[in-house]
Amino acid sequence: MNTPQNTPGITYAQAGVDTEAGDRAVELMKSSVARATRPEVVGGLGGFAGLFDASALQGMSRPLLTTSTDGVGTKIAIARALDRHDTIGQDLVAMVVDDIVVCGAEPLFMTDYIATGSVVPERIAAIVSGIARGCELAGVALVGGETAEHPGLMAPDEYDLAGAATGVVDAPDVLGPERVAQGDAVLCIASSGLHSNGFSLVRRVVEHAGLSLEEEVPEFGRTLGEELLEPTRIYSLPLLEVIRATRVHALSHVTGGGLAANLARVMPQGLYAALDRSTWAPAPVFDAVQRWGGVDRADLEKTLNQGVGFVALLPQESVDTAVELLAGHGIDAWVAGEVHGSAEAGLGAQVATGDWVTGAKGVEGGAAALVGDHA
């Protein structure tokens, strides 16, 4: 192989990686990350690994560590189109920590990963500011992260996010299907909007309808882009408060697959829960997506959360306390049904056999369905 003589060697910067830009991004994000901490964090930003003092776990009878990892999907395309990157990080935190609280665990710390075609320090700092804000809302420490520059693999303005978090729960306090009982109330807990699922459908609908992200939508009271970028609600701290004050049996985080499918994942075999649509009216954005795209209701409900971000299964006597505590955090909640011992009982009598959702995400448990029409 012949190599050119007396010519300058190729630098890392010429290959597309700007390490100085990475250092500037770290400097810009320092103040945000400093706010996303807990007393148990040992050390600071810049280490090869984050340190967290776990000595408090010694007070538990059998501490179980929990972990979750996720991203935000194609919602990133909306942030890129609007060149607004300060909210997408909260979506990342929510998708991770709110999976952890489902089993009754307290999320403790989190790390993030950003891959991009080109490091623009201000953009990376904006993304991390949203992650840090989400961690503050969740009571979680942001103990580390990585920003990777991938020139040639990703376009300069492209990026993707991922995150992972760790939590803990004492074994006797683990929530799940084995605690659910016939007669439990099905408490729906409001979403803040579309959250971070179904954006492949949403984006296709917007394109099909010829809509601009910058145009004002009267029913939203803001632009279409602002509505679509509404950050995912973070439920972990309010739900931990509810768990400690009541007798919650199971929780379901309504993400990909929709409301019925995610509820079915925490239903025990032999029990059924039918949610009455007439107990709530989804936010206008859900109706708009259905109308603009002519989307079939069944497909819409399998894709979007329809205004419900979480579901709690709990004894009837715990409902009032749970609703009051959630209201104190500005979160609406309402009873949409109850757990039955047969598909024919209660509202389940209105549902054809084929409409029950069971076996979602590989979990062979009970069943759930939506019945009636929205208010």
XYZ file of C-alpha atoms in Angstrom:
375
model
C 0.000 0.000 0.000
C 1.364 3.395 -0.979
C 1.018 6.323 1.404
C 1.455 9.972 0.386
C 4.795 11.436 1.362
C 5.259 14.807 3.027
C 1.532 15.426 3.443
C -0.200 16.349 6.710
C -1.835 13.461 8.540
C -5.597 13.273 8.915
C -6.879 14.613 12.240
C -9.796 13.410 14.328
C -11.529 16.744 13.651
C -11.158 16.222 9.904
C -12.780 12.808 10.374
C -15.782 14.626 11.804
C -15.303 14.401 15.579
C -14.836 17.665 17.463
C -13.599 16.850 20.964
C -13.411 20.535 21.853
C -17.124 20.914 21.063
C -17.774 17.988 23.396
C -15.868 19.728 26.168
C -17.857 22.938 25.592
C -21.096 20.975 25.801
C -20.034 19.565 29.178
C -19.303 23.051 30.479
C -22.723 24.285 29.341
C -24.581 21.403 30.990
C -22.798 21.518 34.360
C -25.281 23.792 36.089
C -28.262 21.712 34.955
C -26.711 18.426 36.062
C -25.767 19.908 39.447
C -29.466 20.367 40.247
C -30.319 16.740 39.426
C -28.810 15.112 42.470
C -29.521 13.364 45.767
C -27.612 13.282 49.074
C -26.439 9.741 48.292
C -24.424 10.809 45.247
C -20.660 10.567 45.787
C -18.367 12.649 43.583
C -19.344 14.875 40.706
C -19.462 15.304 36.958
C -16.539 14.012 34.911
C -15.795 10.632 36.471
C -15.656 7.418 34.483
C -18.587 6.086 36.508
C -21.165 7.511 38.880
C -21.068 6.627 42.573
C -24.146 6.238 44.774
C -24.092 5.468 48.498
C -26.352 2.433 48.977
C -25.890 2.099 52.749
C -29.503 3.199 53.325
C -30.630 -0.053 51.720
C -29.361 -1.911 54.792
C -32.528 -0.847 56.586
C -34.665 -2.939 54.241
C -35.483 -6.559 54.990
C -34.696 -7.677 51.440
C -33.828 -4.787 49.095
C -34.510 -5.553 45.457
C -32.771 -3.434 42.837
C -34.893 -2.559 39.821
C -33.733 -1.283 36.460
C -35.274 0.105 33.309
C -34.014 1.492 30.012
C -35.815 3.300 27.207
C -35.718 6.097 24.648
C -38.240 8.592 23.297
C -38.801 7.199 19.818
C -39.649 9.364 16.838
C -40.873 12.277 18.944
C -37.306 13.458 18.434
C -38.261 14.261 14.822
C -40.684 16.921 16.102
C -37.988 18.481 18.302
C -35.569 18.554 15.378
C -38.129 20.041 12.990
C -38.830 22.869 15.439
C -35.200 23.149 16.552
C -36.403 22.994 20.145
C -34.528 20.508 22.291
C -35.130 21.526 25.915
C -38.180 19.311 26.586
C -37.319 15.991 24.965
C -35.046 15.097 27.890
C -37.993 15.109 30.297
C -39.688 12.595 28.026
C -36.653 10.336 28.348
C -36.664 10.474 32.142
C -40.397 9.819 32.325
C -40.258 6.775 30.060
C -37.582 5.226 32.274
C -38.414 6.122 35.884
C -42.169 5.636 35.531
C -41.582 2.019 34.503
C -39.621 1.530 37.722
C -42.367 2.841 40.012
C -44.832 0.295 38.565
C -43.518 -2.378 40.939
C -43.552 0.043 43.867
C -39.856 0.877 43.645
C -38.278 4.274 44.249
C -36.062 5.367 41.335
C -32.640 6.380 42.680
C -30.265 7.337 39.893
C -30.055 7.556 36.126
C -27.577 7.763 33.275
C -28.175 9.017 29.733
C -26.703 8.432 26.281
C -26.883 10.878 23.376
C -25.721 9.852 19.904
C -25.442 12.602 17.307
C -23.968 13.234 13.899
C -22.271 16.406 15.079
C -21.892 17.843 18.565
C -23.451 21.291 18.728
C -22.713 22.307 22.330
C -25.826 24.462 22.746
C -28.100 21.698 21.436
C -26.544 19.031 23.648
C -26.788 21.350 26.650
C -30.480 21.989 25.906
C -31.173 18.258 25.709
C -29.369 17.597 28.985
C -31.177 20.504 30.665
C -34.439 18.679 29.943
C -33.025 15.426 31.301
C -31.867 17.196 34.452
C -35.248 18.876 34.863
C -36.940 15.490 34.547
C -34.624 14.011 37.149
C -35.483 16.850 39.534
C -39.203 16.161 39.071
C -38.626 12.454 39.672
C -36.361 12.856 42.696
C -33.660 10.994 40.778
C -29.935 11.719 40.610
C -28.331 12.095 37.184
C -25.009 10.411 37.964
C -23.491 10.180 34.504
C -23.947 10.161 30.771
C -22.289 9.946 27.396
C -22.429 12.062 24.262
C -21.155 10.191 21.202
C -20.408 11.857 17.878
C -21.099 9.618 14.864
C -20.107 11.464 11.682
C -20.859 9.523 8.523
C -23.343 7.330 10.378
C -25.781 10.106 11.316
C -26.493 13.429 9.613
C -25.045 16.458 11.446
C -28.423 17.492 12.899
C -29.553 13.965 13.795
C -29.497 12.625 17.330
C -31.062 9.920 19.432
C -31.466 9.495 23.176
C -31.469 6.561 25.557
C -31.428 6.325 29.316
C -31.254 3.794 32.105
C -32.237 4.095 35.751
C -31.932 2.032 38.903
C -34.377 1.902 41.781
C -35.051 -0.132 44.894
C -38.019 -1.709 46.648
C -38.221 -3.894 49.732
C -39.390 -7.379 48.713
C -42.508 -7.367 50.944
C -43.642 -4.142 49.256
C -43.455 -5.246 45.614
C -46.659 -4.431 43.717
C -48.052 -6.726 41.053
C -50.848 -8.959 39.755
C -50.691 -11.339 42.723
C -52.082 -8.550 44.938
C -55.008 -7.624 42.679
C -58.391 -8.757 43.965
C -61.916 -8.919 42.649
C -63.700 -5.664 43.501
C -60.588 -3.478 43.253
C -61.205 -0.066 41.754
C -59.592 0.793 38.425
C -58.268 4.308 38.934
C -57.257 6.160 35.769
C -54.601 8.852 36.182
C -54.491 11.592 33.559
C -51.724 11.983 31.011
C -50.272 15.354 30.040
C -50.949 14.635 26.369
C -49.524 12.220 23.830
C -46.488 11.484 26.019
C -43.817 9.671 23.960
C -45.584 6.828 22.194
C -47.286 6.543 18.829
C -45.415 9.381 17.132
C -44.876 7.366 13.976
C -48.660 7.393 13.592
C -48.974 11.036 14.685
C -46.283 12.228 12.281
C -47.865 10.285 9.415
C -51.252 11.860 10.194
C -49.768 15.373 10.282
C -48.074 14.764 6.935
C -51.256 13.271 5.440
C -53.307 16.285 6.569
C -50.755 18.740 5.161
C -50.395 20.513 8.487
C -47.573 22.796 9.587
C -46.052 22.414 13.038
C -45.998 26.214 13.302
C -49.700 26.779 12.699
C -52.028 27.718 15.539
C -54.690 25.149 16.365
C -57.632 26.846 18.154
C -58.715 23.698 20.000
C -55.203 23.357 21.445
C -54.780 27.039 22.287
C -51.258 26.904 20.887
C -49.358 25.716 17.835
C -49.455 22.131 16.665
C -45.741 21.758 17.364
C -46.104 23.024 20.932
C -48.901 20.530 21.552
C -46.907 17.626 20.154
C -43.826 18.535 22.210
C -45.740 18.697 25.511
C -43.427 16.741 27.853
C -44.418 13.376 29.254
C -45.770 13.668 32.790
C -43.506 12.213 35.479
C -45.519 10.257 38.025
C -42.899 8.635 40.246
C -42.935 10.973 43.269
C -46.744 11.440 43.408
C -47.313 7.707 43.000
C -44.786 6.828 45.699
C -46.729 9.143 48.002
C -49.970 7.341 47.082
C -48.347 3.923 47.601
C -47.188 4.891 51.100
C -50.555 6.347 52.118
C -52.905 3.707 50.661
C -53.051 0.021 49.764
C -52.252 0.099 46.057
C -52.197 -3.426 44.637
C -50.825 -2.848 41.136
C -49.848 -0.055 38.768
C -49.717 0.111 34.982
C -47.715 2.643 32.970
C -49.643 3.332 29.764
C -47.038 3.386 26.997
C -46.699 1.480 23.718
C -49.688 -0.775 23.069
C -52.272 1.538 24.593
C -54.466 1.521 27.662
C -56.105 -1.917 27.618
C -52.955 -3.820 26.691
C -50.851 -2.227 29.432
C -53.551 -2.769 32.047
C -53.810 -6.425 31.031
C -50.118 -6.845 31.887
C -50.855 -6.357 35.603
C -54.114 -8.321 35.736
C -53.943 -11.810 37.265
C -55.330 -14.782 35.366
C -59.066 -15.220 35.769
C -59.814 -11.553 36.504
C -61.144 -8.889 34.132
C -61.257 -5.098 34.134
C -63.472 -3.077 31.806
C -62.824 0.660 31.634
C -65.854 2.812 30.886
C -64.924 5.449 28.310
C -67.833 7.648 29.450
C -65.918 8.458 32.659
C -63.528 10.788 30.861
C -63.028 12.951 27.788
C -59.571 12.664 26.177
C -57.746 15.921 25.442
C -58.504 17.479 22.031
C -55.230 16.242 20.515
C -56.465 12.641 20.542
C -59.662 13.477 18.693
C -57.681 15.629 16.275
C -55.309 12.796 15.373
C -58.244 10.472 14.783
C -60.117 13.054 12.707
C -57.181 14.316 10.632
C -56.060 10.813 9.749
C -59.384 8.993 9.651
C -57.831 6.618 12.172
C -60.008 3.735 13.308
C -60.800 3.916 17.041
C -59.419 0.444 17.696
C -56.111 1.365 16.059
C -55.979 4.675 17.910
C -56.503 2.968 21.263
C -53.796 0.413 20.533
C -51.348 3.221 19.802
C -52.049 6.280 22.000
C -52.753 6.621 25.722
C -56.113 8.380 25.124
C -55.610 10.696 28.073
C -54.593 8.080 30.647
C -50.923 7.938 31.629
C -51.197 5.480 34.519
C -53.716 3.083 36.000
C -53.826 2.046 39.647
C -55.656 -1.014 40.947
C -56.521 -0.541 44.604
C -59.254 -1.248 47.194
C -62.340 0.939 46.943
C -61.661 2.419 50.390
C -58.292 3.763 49.198
C -59.677 5.660 46.208
C -60.555 8.964 47.876
C -57.141 9.298 49.498
C -55.366 8.484 46.239
C -57.432 10.992 44.249
C -56.824 13.698 46.849
C -53.067 13.119 46.944
C -52.791 13.179 43.159
C -54.887 16.352 42.991
C -52.365 17.942 45.332
C -49.812 17.430 42.564
C -52.130 18.858 39.923
C -52.989 15.430 38.507
C -56.565 14.390 37.768
C -57.675 10.848 38.596
C -61.023 9.065 38.364
C -62.548 5.603 38.772
C -63.251 4.084 35.353
C -64.291 0.596 36.436
C -63.506 -2.264 38.762
C -61.955 -5.709 38.712
C -64.393 -8.575 38.040
C -64.216 -12.319 38.309
C -65.751 -12.961 34.915
C -65.948 -11.320 31.510
C -69.713 -11.104 31.787
C -69.790 -9.242 35.094
C -70.466 -5.517 35.327
C -69.424 -3.475 32.304
C -67.733 -6.540 30.885
C -71.136 -7.702 29.705
C -70.978 -5.023 26.996
C -67.769 -6.374 25.520
C -67.636 -9.057 22.871
C -65.264 -11.915 23.653
C -62.812 -10.867 20.962
C -62.452 -7.322 22.376
C -60.717 -8.404 25.559
C -56.967 -7.798 25.522
C -54.841 -10.462 27.169
C -51.352 -11.827 26.818
C -49.898 -8.372 26.117
C -46.080 -8.129 25.898
C -45.835 -11.873 26.525
C -47.538 -11.706 29.934
C -50.175 -14.422 30.314
C -52.426 -12.793 32.848
C -55.971 -11.497 33.068
C -57.788 -9.303 30.595
C -58.821 -5.692 30.064
C -61.098 -3.843 27.664
C -62.569 -0.422 26.946
C -66.343 -0.099 26.762
C -68.911 2.616 26.029
C -68.205 5.978 24.446
C -66.217 8.953 25.708
C -67.985 11.797 27.438
